[in-house]
Coordinates of C-alpha atoms (C1' of nucleotides) in Angstrom, one line a residue:
Chain J
M810 CA 0.0 0.0 0.0
T811 CA 1.2 3.5 -0.8
D812 CA -0.1 6.8 0.3
D813 CA 0.0 8.1 -3.2
F814 CA -3.4 6.8 -4.0
R815 CA -6.0 7.1 -1.4
V816 CA -9.6 6.7 -2.7
R817 CA -12.8 6.4 -0.9
Y818 CA -16.4 5.2 -1.3
A819 CA -18.7 7.4 0.7
P820 CA -22.2 6.0 0.9
S821 CA -25.0 7.5 2.9
P822 CA -27.0 4.9 4.8
T823 CA -30.3 6.0 3.4
G824 CA -31.0 2.6 1.8
Y825 CA -29.7 -0.7 0.7
L826 CA -26.8 -1.1 -1.7
H827 CA -28.0 0.1 -5.0
I828 CA -26.5 -1.0 -8.3
G829 CA -25.3 2.5 -9.0
N830 CA -23.6 2.7 -5.7
A831 CA -22.1 -0.7 -6.1
R832 CA -20.6 0.5 -9.4
T833 CA -19.0 3.5 -7.7
A834 CA -17.7 1.3 -5.0
L835 CA -16.3 -1.2 -7.4
F836 CA -14.5 1.3 -9.5
N837 CA -13.0 3.0 -6.6
W838 CA -11.9 -0.3 -5.3
L839 CA -10.4 -1.2 -8.6
F840 CA -8.6 2.1 -8.8
A841 CA -7.2 1.7 -5.3
R842 CA -6.2 -2.0 -5.8
H843 CA -4.7 -1.5 -9.3
Y844 CA -2.4 1.2 -8.1
N845 CA -1.7 -0.4 -4.8
G846 CA -3.4 2.4 -3.0
T847 CA -5.7 2.6 0.0
F848 CA -9.4 2.1 -0.2
V849 CA -11.4 4.0 2.4
I850 CA -15.1 3.7 3.3
R851 CA -16.7 6.7 4.9
I852 CA -20.3 6.8 6.0
E853 CA -22.0 10.1 5.1
D854 CA -24.8 10.1 7.6
T855 CA -25.4 13.8 8.1
D856 CA -29.1 13.6 7.3
S857 CA -30.4 11.9 10.3
A858 CA -33.9 12.0 9.0
R859 CA -33.1 9.9 6.0
N860 CA -30.8 7.4 7.6
I861 CA -32.4 4.0 7.8
E862 CA -32.0 1.3 10.4
N863 CA -29.7 -1.3 8.8
G864 CA -28.5 0.9 5.9
E865 CA -24.8 1.0 6.8
Q866 CA -24.5 -2.6 7.9
S867 CA -26.4 -3.9 4.9
Q868 CA -24.4 -1.9 2.5
L869 CA -21.1 -3.1 3.9
E870 CA -22.3 -6.6 3.9
N871 CA -23.3 -6.5 0.3
L872 CA -20.0 -4.9 -0.6
K873 CA -18.3 -7.8 1.0
W874 CA -20.5 -10.2 -0.8
L875 CA -19.3 -8.6 -4.0
G876 CA -15.8 -9.5 -3.0
L877 CA -14.7 -6.0 -2.1
D878 CA -12.5 -5.3 0.9
W879 CA -11.3 -2.1 2.4
D880 CA -8.4 -0.7 4.4
E881 CA -10.1 1.9 6.5
A882 CA -13.8 2.1 7.5
P883 CA -16.1 2.3 10.5
D884 CA -15.5 -1.3 11.1
K885 CA -11.8 -1.0 10.5
P886 CA -10.5 2.2 11.9
G887 CA -7.3 3.7 10.4
Q888 CA -5.4 6.8 11.4
Y889 CA -7.9 9.2 9.9
G890 CA -11.0 8.3 11.8
P891 CA -13.7 8.3 12.8
Y892 CA -15.2 7.2 9.6
R893 CA -18.8 8.2 10.2
Q894 CA -19.6 11.9 9.6
S895 CA -22.0 12.0 12.5
E896 CA -19.2 11.0 14.8
R897 CA -16.8 13.4 13.2
N898 CA -19.4 16.1 13.8
E899 CA -19.6 15.2 17.4
Q900 CA -15.9 15.6 17.7
G901 CA -16.2 19.1 16.4
I902 CA -14.2 18.4 13.3
Y903 CA -16.4 20.4 11.0
Q904 CA -17.2 23.1 13.5
E905 CA -13.5 24.0 13.7
F906 CA -13.4 24.9 10.0
I907 CA -16.8 26.5 10.0
D908 CA -15.5 28.8 12.7
E909 CA -12.5 29.5 10.7
L910 CA -14.5 30.5 7.7
L911 CA -16.8 32.6 9.9
A912 CA -13.8 34.3 11.4
K913 CA -12.2 35.1 8.1
G914 CA -15.5 36.5 6.9
L915 CA -15.8 33.9 4.2
A916 CA -19.0 32.5 5.7
Y917 CA -21.8 34.0 7.6
K918 CA -24.9 33.2 9.6
S919 CA -28.2 33.3 7.9
Y920 CA -31.5 33.4 9.7
K921 CA -33.9 33.4 6.8
T922 CA -36.8 31.0 7.3
S923 CA -37.7 28.4 4.8
E924 CA -40.8 30.4 4.0
Q925 CA -38.7 33.5 3.1
L926 CA -36.5 31.4 1.0
A927 CA -39.4 29.8 -0.8
E928 CA -40.8 33.3 -1.5
E929 CA -37.6 34.6 -2.9
R930 CA -37.3 31.6 -5.1
A931 CA -40.8 31.9 -6.4
A932 CA -40.4 35.5 -7.2
Q933 CA -37.2 34.8 -9.1
Q934 CA -38.9 32.1 -11.0
A935 CA -41.9 34.3 -11.8
A936 CA -39.4 36.8 -13.2
K937 CA -37.8 34.0 -15.2
Q938 CA -34.6 34.3 -13.4
A939 CA -32.4 31.5 -12.3
P940 CA -32.9 30.9 -8.6
H941 CA -30.1 32.6 -6.8
Y942 CA -29.6 33.2 -3.1
I943 CA -30.0 36.9 -2.1
Y944 CA -27.3 38.0 0.4
E945 CA -29.1 39.8 3.2
Y946 CA -26.2 41.8 4.7
E947 CA -25.1 43.7 1.6
G948 CA -23.3 46.9 2.6
L949 CA -23.3 46.3 6.3
T950 CA -20.2 46.5 8.5
N951 CA -19.2 43.6 10.6
E952 CA -20.6 45.3 13.6
E953 CA -23.9 45.9 12.0
R954 CA -24.1 42.3 10.9
E955 CA -23.3 41.1 14.4
A956 CA -26.0 43.3 15.7
K957 CA -28.5 41.6 13.3
Y958 CA -27.3 38.2 14.4
A959 CA -28.1 39.2 18.0
D960 CA -31.5 40.5 16.9
F961 CA -32.4 37.2 15.2
E962 CA -31.1 35.2 18.1
A963 CA -33.3 37.2 20.4
Q964 CA -36.3 36.3 18.3
G965 CA -35.3 32.7 18.9
L966 CA -34.3 32.0 15.3
K967 CA -31.8 29.3 14.5
P968 CA -29.1 30.2 11.9
V969 CA -27.6 28.2 9.1
V970 CA -24.1 29.1 8.0
R971 CA -23.7 30.0 4.4
F972 CA -20.5 30.2 2.4
R973 CA -20.0 33.6 0.7
V974 CA -19.5 32.6 -2.9
P975 CA -16.9 34.6 -4.8
E976 CA -19.2 35.1 -7.7
E977 CA -16.6 36.4 -10.2
K978 CA -14.4 33.4 -10.1
V979 CA -14.4 30.4 -12.4
Y980 CA -13.5 27.0 -11.2
A981 CA -11.8 24.6 -13.5
W982 CA -10.3 21.1 -13.3
D983 CA -9.1 18.3 -15.5
D984 CA -11.5 15.6 -15.0
I985 CA -10.1 12.1 -15.1
V986 CA -12.9 10.9 -17.3
K987 CA -14.4 14.0 -18.9
G988 CA -11.3 16.1 -19.5
H989 CA -11.2 19.9 -18.9
I990 CA -14.3 21.3 -17.3
E991 CA -14.9 24.8 -16.0
I992 CA -17.9 26.3 -14.3
G993 CA -18.4 29.8 -13.1
A994 CA -18.9 30.4 -9.4
K995 CA -22.1 32.4 -10.2
E996 CA -23.7 29.2 -11.5
V997 CA -23.9 27.5 -8.1
G998 CA -26.9 29.5 -7.2
G999 CA -25.4 31.9 -4.7
D1000 CA -24.3 31.5 -1.1
W1001 CA -24.9 28.0 -0.1
V1002 CA -25.4 26.4 3.3
I1003 CA -22.4 24.7 4.8
Q1004 CA -23.9 24.1 8.2
K1005 CA -27.5 23.3 8.8
A1006 CA -29.6 24.7 11.6
D1007 CA -29.3 21.4 13.5
G1008 CA -25.5 21.9 13.5
M1009 CA -24.7 19.2 10.9
P1010 CA -22.5 20.1 8.1
T1011 CA -24.0 19.8 4.6
Y1012 CA -22.7 17.3 2.2
N1013 CA -20.7 19.6 0.0
F1014 CA -18.8 21.0 3.0
A1015 CA -18.3 17.8 5.0
V1016 CA -17.0 16.0 1.9
V1017 CA -14.3 18.5 1.5
V1018 CA -13.2 18.5 5.1
D1019 CA -13.2 14.8 5.2
D1020 CA -11.5 14.2 1.9
H1021 CA -8.8 16.6 2.9
L1022 CA -8.3 15.3 6.4
M1023 CA -8.3 11.7 5.1
K1024 CA -5.8 12.6 2.5
I1025 CA -8.0 11.4 -0.3
S1026 CA -6.0 11.8 -3.6
H1027 CA -8.6 10.8 -6.2
V1028 CA -12.3 11.3 -6.1
L1029 CA -14.1 8.9 -8.5
R1030 CA -17.8 9.5 -8.4
G1031 CA -21.0 9.8 -10.5
D1032 CA -21.6 12.3 -13.1
D1033 CA -24.3 13.8 -11.0
H1034 CA -21.6 15.4 -8.8
V1035 CA -20.1 17.5 -11.6
S1036 CA -22.1 20.6 -10.6
N1037 CA -21.1 20.1 -6.9
T1038 CA -17.5 20.3 -7.8
P1039 CA -17.2 24.0 -8.0
K1040 CA -18.8 24.4 -4.6
Q1041 CA -16.3 22.0 -3.2
M1042 CA -13.4 23.7 -4.9
M1043 CA -14.4 26.9 -3.2
I1044 CA -14.0 25.4 0.2
Y1045 CA -10.6 23.9 -0.7
E1046 CA -9.6 27.3 -1.8
A1047 CA -11.0 29.1 1.2
L1048 CA -9.3 26.8 3.6
G1049 CA -6.0 26.8 1.6
W1050 CA -6.1 23.1 0.8
D1051 CA -4.9 21.2 -2.2
V1052 CA -7.7 19.9 -4.4
P1053 CA -7.8 16.1 -5.2
K1054 CA -8.1 14.8 -8.7
F1055 CA -11.7 14.4 -9.7
G1056 CA -13.2 11.8 -12.0
H1057 CA -16.9 11.8 -12.9
M1058 CA -18.2 8.6 -14.3
A1059 CA -21.1 8.4 -16.6
L1060 CA -24.4 7.3 -15.0
I1061 CA -26.3 4.1 -15.3
I1062 CA -29.6 4.8 -17.0
N1063 CA -32.9 3.0 -16.8
G1064 CA -33.5 1.6 -20.3
A1065 CA -37.3 2.2 -20.0
T1066 CA -37.3 5.8 -18.8
G1067 CA -34.0 6.9 -20.2
K1068 CA -33.3 8.6 -16.8
K1069 CA -30.7 8.0 -14.2
L1070 CA -31.4 4.7 -12.5
S1071 CA -33.4 5.7 -9.5
K1072 CA -34.4 3.8 -6.4
R1073 CA -38.0 4.6 -7.2
D1074 CA -37.9 2.8 -10.5
N1075 CA -40.0 -0.3 -10.0
D1076 CA -39.4 -1.8 -13.4
V1077 CA -35.8 -2.7 -12.7
L1078 CA -34.3 -4.6 -9.8
Q1079 CA -32.3 -1.9 -8.0
F1080 CA -30.6 -3.5 -5.1
V1081 CA -27.7 -5.9 -5.0
E1082 CA -29.6 -7.8 -2.3
Q1083 CA -32.4 -8.6 -4.8
Y1084 CA -30.1 -10.1 -7.3
R1085 CA -28.4 -12.0 -4.5
E1086 CA -31.7 -13.6 -3.5
L1087 CA -32.5 -14.6 -7.0
G1088 CA -29.3 -16.4 -7.2
Y1089 CA -27.0 -14.1 -9.1
Q1090 CA -23.4 -14.7 -8.4
P1091 CA -21.2 -12.0 -7.0
E1092 CA -18.7 -12.7 -9.7
A1093 CA -21.3 -12.1 -12.3
M1094 CA -22.5 -8.8 -10.7
D1095 CA -18.9 -7.6 -10.6
N1096 CA -18.4 -8.7 -14.1
F1097 CA -21.5 -7.0 -15.4
I1098 CA -21.1 -3.8 -13.4
G1099 CA -17.4 -3.6 -14.4
L1100 CA -18.4 -3.6 -18.0
L1101 CA -21.0 -0.9 -17.6
G1102 CA -19.2 2.3 -18.5
W1103 CA -15.8 0.7 -18.8
S1104 CA -14.3 -1.5 -21.4
P1105 CA -11.3 -3.8 -21.6
K1106 CA -8.8 -3.9 -24.4
G1107 CA -9.5 -7.2 -26.0
E1108 CA -12.7 -9.0 -27.0
D1109 CA -13.3 -11.1 -23.9
E1110 CA -16.3 -10.4 -21.7
I1111 CA -16.0 -12.7 -18.8
F1112 CA -13.6 -11.4 -16.1
S1113 CA -13.0 -12.1 -12.4
L1114 CA -12.4 -9.2 -10.0
E1115 CA -8.8 -10.1 -10.0
E1116 CA -8.6 -9.8 -13.7
F1117 CA -10.4 -6.5 -13.6
K1118 CA -8.0 -5.3 -11.1
E1119 CA -5.0 -6.2 -13.3
M1120 CA -6.5 -4.6 -16.4
F1121 CA -8.0 -1.5 -14.8
D1122 CA -7.2 1.7 -16.6
E1123 CA -9.2 4.9 -15.7
H1124 CA -8.7 6.2 -19.2
R1125 CA -11.0 3.5 -20.5
L1126 CA -13.9 4.8 -18.5
S1127 CA -16.7 5.8 -20.8
K1128 CA -18.0 9.3 -21.0
A1129 CA -21.5 8.4 -22.1
N1130 CA -24.2 7.1 -19.9
A1131 CA -25.0 3.4 -20.1
K1132 CA -28.3 1.7 -20.1
F1133 CA -28.8 -1.1 -17.7
D1134 CA -29.1 -4.2 -19.7
Q1135 CA -30.8 -6.9 -17.7
K1136 CA -30.5 -9.5 -20.5
K1137 CA -26.7 -9.1 -20.6
L1138 CA -26.5 -9.5 -16.8
E1139 CA -28.5 -12.7 -17.2
W1140 CA -26.1 -14.0 -19.8
I1141 CA -23.1 -13.1 -17.7
N1142 CA -24.6 -14.8 -14.7
N1143 CA -25.3 -17.9 -16.8
Q1144 CA -21.7 -18.0 -17.8
W1145 CA -20.6 -17.9 -14.2
I1146 CA -23.1 -20.5 -13.2
R1147 CA -21.8 -22.9 -15.8
K1148 CA -18.2 -22.1 -15.2
D1149 CA -18.0 -24.2 -12.0
K1150 CA -21.0 -26.4 -11.4
D1151 CA -19.8 -28.0 -8.3
R1152 CA -19.4 -24.7 -6.6
I1153 CA -23.0 -23.7 -7.6
M1154 CA -24.6 -27.0 -6.8
P1155 CA -25.2 -26.2 -3.1
Q1156 CA -27.0 -23.0 -4.1
L1157 CA -29.2 -24.9 -6.5
F1158 CA -30.0 -27.5 -3.8
D1159 CA -31.0 -24.7 -1.5
Q1160 CA -33.3 -23.1 -4.0
I1161 CA -35.0 -26.4 -4.6
I1162 CA -35.3 -27.0 -0.9
A1163 CA -36.5 -23.5 -0.2
A1164 CA -39.2 -24.0 -2.9
G1165 CA -40.4 -27.0 -0.9
L1166 CA -39.9 -29.6 -3.6
I1167 CA -37.7 -31.7 -1.4
S1168 CA -36.6 -31.7 2.2
K1169 CA -33.1 -30.9 3.3
E1170 CA -32.6 -34.5 4.6
E1171 CA -34.0 -36.1 1.4
A1172 CA -31.8 -33.8 -0.7
E1173 CA -28.7 -34.9 1.1
K1174 CA -29.7 -38.5 1.0
R1175 CA -30.3 -38.4 -2.7
A1176 CA -27.7 -35.9 -3.6
D1177 CA -26.3 -37.7 -6.6
W1178 CA -29.8 -38.2 -8.0
L1179 CA -30.7 -34.5 -7.4
K1180 CA -27.5 -33.4 -9.1
E1181 CA -28.4 -35.5 -12.2
V1182 CA -31.9 -34.1 -12.2
I1183 CA -30.5 -30.6 -12.1
E1184 CA -28.1 -31.3 -15.0
V1185 CA -30.8 -33.1 -17.1
A1186 CA -33.4 -30.4 -16.4
G1187 CA -31.2 -27.9 -18.1
V1188 CA -29.1 -26.0 -15.6
D1189 CA -27.1 -24.8 -18.6
G1190 CA -30.0 -22.6 -19.6
I1191 CA -30.8 -20.8 -16.4
S1192 CA -30.0 -17.1 -15.8
Y1193 CA -30.0 -17.3 -12.0
T1194 CA -30.2 -20.2 -9.6
K1195 CA -33.8 -19.7 -8.6
Q1196 CA -34.8 -20.6 -12.1
I1197 CA -33.8 -24.2 -11.5
V1198 CA -36.9 -24.6 -9.4
D1199 CA -39.3 -24.3 -12.3
L1200 CA -37.1 -26.5 -14.4
V1201 CA -37.0 -29.5 -12.1
R1202 CA -40.5 -29.2 -10.7
E1203 CA -42.1 -31.2 -13.4
P1204 CA -41.9 -34.1 -13.9
F1205 CA -39.3 -34.8 -11.2
F1206 CA -41.4 -33.7 -8.2
Q1207 CA -44.9 -33.1 -9.6
L1208 CA -46.9 -33.8 -12.7
G1209 CA -48.6 -31.1 -14.7
E1210 CA -52.0 -31.0 -16.4
V1211 CA -52.6 -33.1 -19.4
T1212 CA -53.7 -30.6 -22.0
D1213 CA -56.1 -31.0 -24.9
E1214 CA -53.2 -31.0 -27.3
M1215 CA -51.6 -33.8 -25.3
V1216 CA -54.8 -35.8 -25.4
D1217 CA -54.9 -35.4 -29.1
Y1218 CA -51.5 -36.9 -29.5
L1219 CA -52.3 -39.7 -27.2
T1220 CA -55.7 -40.7 -28.7
S1221 CA -54.7 -40.4 -32.3
E1222 CA -54.4 -43.7 -34.2
D1223 CA -50.6 -43.5 -34.0
G1224 CA -50.7 -42.5 -30.4
R1225 CA -52.6 -45.5 -29.4
K1226 CA -50.3 -47.8 -31.2
V1227 CA -47.2 -46.2 -29.8
Y1228 CA -48.6 -46.3 -26.3
D1229 CA -49.3 -50.0 -26.4
A1230 CA -45.9 -50.8 -27.9
W1231 CA -44.2 -48.6 -25.3
E1232 CA -46.1 -50.0 -22.4
K1233 CA -45.1 -53.5 -23.4
A1234 CA -41.5 -52.6 -24.0
Y1235 CA -41.0 -50.5 -20.9
T1236 CA -42.6 -53.0 -18.6
A1237 CA -40.2 -55.6 -19.8
L1238 CA -37.1 -53.4 -19.2
P1239 CA -35.1 -53.7 -16.1
D1240 CA -35.6 -51.1 -13.4
D1241 CA -32.1 -49.7 -13.9
A1242 CA -32.1 -49.4 -17.6
D1243 CA -29.8 -46.7 -18.9
A1244 CA -30.5 -43.9 -21.3
G1245 CA -29.1 -45.8 -24.2
T1246 CA -31.4 -48.7 -23.6
Y1247 CA -34.4 -46.4 -23.5
M1248 CA -33.3 -44.8 -26.7
A1249 CA -32.8 -48.1 -28.3
T1250 CA -36.2 -49.2 -27.2
I1251 CA -37.9 -46.2 -28.6
R1252 CA -36.0 -46.6 -31.9
G1253 CA -37.2 -50.2 -31.9
I1254 CA -40.8 -49.0 -31.7
Q1255 CA -40.1 -46.6 -34.5
N1256 CA -38.9 -49.4 -36.7
D1257 CA -41.7 -51.7 -35.8
L1258 CA -44.5 -49.3 -36.3
E1259 CA -42.9 -47.0 -38.8
I1260 CA -44.0 -44.0 -36.8
K1261 CA -41.4 -41.3 -36.2
G1262 CA -40.9 -37.8 -34.9
R1263 CA -43.5 -36.2 -32.7
N1264 CA -46.1 -38.8 -33.4
L1265 CA -43.7 -41.3 -31.9
W1266 CA -42.1 -39.4 -29.1
N1267 CA -45.0 -37.3 -27.9
P1268 CA -47.3 -40.1 -26.8
I1269 CA -44.5 -41.7 -24.8
R1270 CA -43.3 -38.3 -23.4
I1271 CA -46.9 -37.4 -22.4
A1272 CA -47.7 -40.8 -20.9
T1273 CA -44.6 -40.8 -18.7
T1274 CA -44.2 -37.2 -17.8
H1275 CA -47.4 -35.3 -18.7
Q1276 CA -45.1 -33.1 -20.8
I1277 CA -45.1 -32.3 -24.5
Q1278 CA -41.7 -30.8 -24.4
G1279 CA -38.8 -31.0 -22.0
P1280 CA -35.3 -32.4 -21.6
N1281 CA -34.1 -35.5 -23.3
L1282 CA -36.7 -38.2 -22.6
P1283 CA -34.3 -41.2 -22.2
E1284 CA -32.3 -39.2 -19.7
M1285 CA -35.4 -38.3 -17.7
L1286 CA -36.6 -41.8 -17.6
V1287 CA -33.4 -42.9 -16.0
L1288 CA -34.0 -40.4 -13.2
L1289 CA -37.7 -41.2 -12.7
D1290 CA -38.8 -43.9 -10.4
K1291 CA -40.1 -46.7 -12.5
P1292 CA -43.1 -47.8 -10.4
A1293 CA -44.2 -44.1 -10.3
V1294 CA -43.9 -43.9 -14.1
L1295 CA -45.9 -47.1 -14.5
K1296 CA -48.5 -45.6 -12.3
T1297 CA -48.6 -42.4 -14.3
M1298 CA -48.9 -44.4 -17.5
A1299 CA -51.7 -46.5 -16.0
D1300 CA -53.6 -43.4 -15.0
V1301 CA -53.2 -41.8 -18.4
K1302 CA -54.4 -45.0 -20.0
A1303 CA -57.4 -45.4 -17.8
K1304 CA -58.4 -41.8 -18.3
Y1305 CA -57.8 -41.3 -22.0
L1306 CA -57.1 -44.5 -23.8
D1307 CA -59.6 -47.0 -22.5
Chain T
rG934 C1' -35.2 28.7 -18.0
rG935 C1' -29.7 28.7 -16.6
rC936 C1' -25.1 26.0 -16.3
rC937 C1' -22.5 21.4 -17.3
rC938 C1' -21.9 16.7 -19.8
rC939 C1' -22.8 13.2 -23.7
rA940 C1' -23.9 11.3 -29.0
rU941 C1' -20.8 4.4 -33.4
rG942 C1' -26.4 -1.2 -34.7
rG943 C1' -32.4 -2.4 -30.0
rU944 C1' -28.3 -2.6 -25.8
rC945 C1' -23.0 -2.6 -23.9
rA946 C1' -19.1 -1.0 -26.8
rA947 C1' -13.7 -1.2 -29.8
rG948 C1' -12.0 2.4 -32.8
rU949 C1' -7.8 8.5 -31.4
rG950 C1' -7.3 11.0 -40.2
rG951 C1' -6.7 6.3 -44.8
rU952 C1' -10.1 -0.3 -41.4
rU953 C1' -14.1 -5.0 -45.4
rA954 C1' -16.3 0.0 -38.7
rA955 C1' -13.9 -5.3 -33.8
rG956 C1' -16.4 -8.1 -30.1
rA957 C1' -20.5 -9.2 -26.7
rC958 C1' -25.9 -9.3 -25.3
rG959 C1' -30.4 -9.5 -27.6
rU960 C1' -32.8 -10.6 -32.2
rC961 C1' -33.8 -13.2 -36.9
rG962 C1' -32.6 -17.4 -40.1
rC963 C1' -30.3 -22.3 -40.9
rG964 C1' -28.2 -26.8 -38.8
rU965 C1' -27.9 -30.7 -34.8
rU966 C1' -32.5 -33.0 -32.3
rC967 C1' -38.9 -36.0 -30.5
rU968 C1' -39.5 -31.1 -28.2
rC969 C1' -37.1 -27.4 -24.8
rA970 C1' -32.4 -26.0 -23.4
rG971 C1' -27.5 -26.2 -25.2
rC972 C1' -24.2 -26.1 -29.1
rG973 C1' -22.5 -24.8 -34.4
rC974 C1' -23.0 -21.5 -38.6
rG975 C1' -24.9 -17.1 -40.7
rG976 C1' -27.8 -12.1 -41.5
rA977 C1' -28.6 -7.1 -40.0
rA978 C1' -24.9 -0.2 -38.5
rU979 C1' -22.1 3.9 -43.4
rC980 C1' -20.9 6.0 -37.3
rG981 C1' -27.7 11.9 -35.0
rA982 C1' -28.0 16.2 -38.9
rG983 C1' -25.8 20.2 -41.6
rG984 C1' -21.6 23.0 -42.5
rG985 C1' -16.4 23.4 -42.5
rU986 C1' -10.6 21.8 -42.1
rU987 C1' -8.0 18.1 -45.1
rC988 C1' -5.6 14.7 -50.9
rG989 C1' -8.8 11.9 -47.4
rA990 C1' -13.0 12.0 -42.0
rC991 C1' -16.7 7.8 -37.5
rU992 C1' -12.2 10.0 -36.0
rC993 C1' -10.4 17.6 -35.7
rC994 C1' -13.6 22.5 -35.5
rC995 C1' -18.5 25.0 -35.6
rU996 C1' -23.8 25.1 -35.6
rC997 C1' -28.1 22.5 -34.9
rU998 C1' -30.9 18.3 -33.0
rG999 C1' -31.5 14.7 -29.5
rG1000 C1' -30.5 12.6 -24.6
rG1001 C1' -28.8 13.1 -19.7
rG1002 C1' -27.2 15.6 -15.0
rC1003 C1' -27.5 19.6 -11.6
rU1004 C1' -30.2 23.8 -10.1
rA1005 C1' -32.3 21.8 -1.4
rC1006 C1' -30.9 23.5 5.7
rC1007 C1' -30.5 15.3 0.3
rA1008 C1' -26.3 12.9 -0.3

RNA sequence: GGCCCCAUGGUCAAGUGGUUAAGACGUCGCGUUCUCAGCGCGGAAUCGAGGGUUCGACUCCCUCUGGGGCUACCA
């Protein structure tokens, strides 16, 4: 580890780990690990009203699940702690710098009520002006201003602290992903709040203080922070601090709405947790997310975290927003599921057990059989492990309905002939016949009756499994219990053929 | 409205002045096969539009159009 590269992921515990956050975390991790730097996690919990119960814990847990680790965090204190802003605030870390700005006259106390602010804003909008904070102490001396403060205090008003924006300045930086960007100070909307009435610092202020104190060298974050950057640069400047390098990554877009992926979009699964429950693999999530807004040199698409780490190059970060492509995620997960079946098998067992198709004990007892069932049922076609349930249910655990179409196959002239021949042949076969034997038996019927294709296979398939389509029939027959199949056949015969 | 960013097929994207414009997902077709899945093969973009610059532009510049982000005592 070197101190040259110190990056951080700074979530606020207002919800569970979101795909967009996971991506920010992943790229920061990649950046840190690729350059042998330090990866810091800082919790930005300055909005107590929005913090949720298990937000922090759940986010960290899901980050771990994704295979990310960190060097400094609330649960792993380093030398720049604490790592929660609420705790840092309690220690007066922000207050110190707020006082400094106040003393230097670079910030001031403002007592305007939210009603006043709303009025001002409404008036400006009505006049077709951009909303812009109106400085209330224009032309006053320090003493006069202090006197006003005292007045307001006497009225019982609580102040916020606003930063006095140097309107004439222009802030510019060379963005790691977007290149040169410059934004005039007057565009930030006027003097902005650095400390709320409840004493908490605001995001744009705390982030600067913390990034500086934690010696963060590179800030990789979402595009949506571009317009915050000038605000933050003002603080660095006012406090005489060096500015870190910024990199603003393109956003992940909801394909349906075309907008930034939002927690309120119900048409897309938003949270890592949800994918985890469906049986997506962490490797697949990393793989997919790592390819959203970033591309490797070659033509391969399947990469492990370790490979991403080796290849990582911040210059290959994309500038354009990327739509979230669920289909591609499914394909990538399929690739990871198939990559190492033995590793996935326990998860598949769990899904089948959870669905109530088999008990845990029974699954263990018949593990070899269940493994075969999973394989034959078509595990190679699933997108996530939970899908295996629907694949194995019929005919291995339950029988489906016999549809009209199936009855037609069964009761046709060919169907009846095939059924009789099959019943005779199958009954005569040993209980442990293998797939080759079943295949040969069916081929034999084909030769004898000169019936082939669907007219041959469907009646047998339907009589034994109640299915008209499914995995290879001979392979299924090997896995099905012969007495049960005979019973199924007898029932079908009694109901439709007699 | 203002400011900022972006623009190669449905999607993710490679490509940094001269290429038959990679690859992947998805999709369509064909093949394998009783069917499904899988697998194999194949089809589909002239690079948002219009101007420039250049012997030559997907690649550079400008304008337009389109999309996105921000515009809180949220982060």
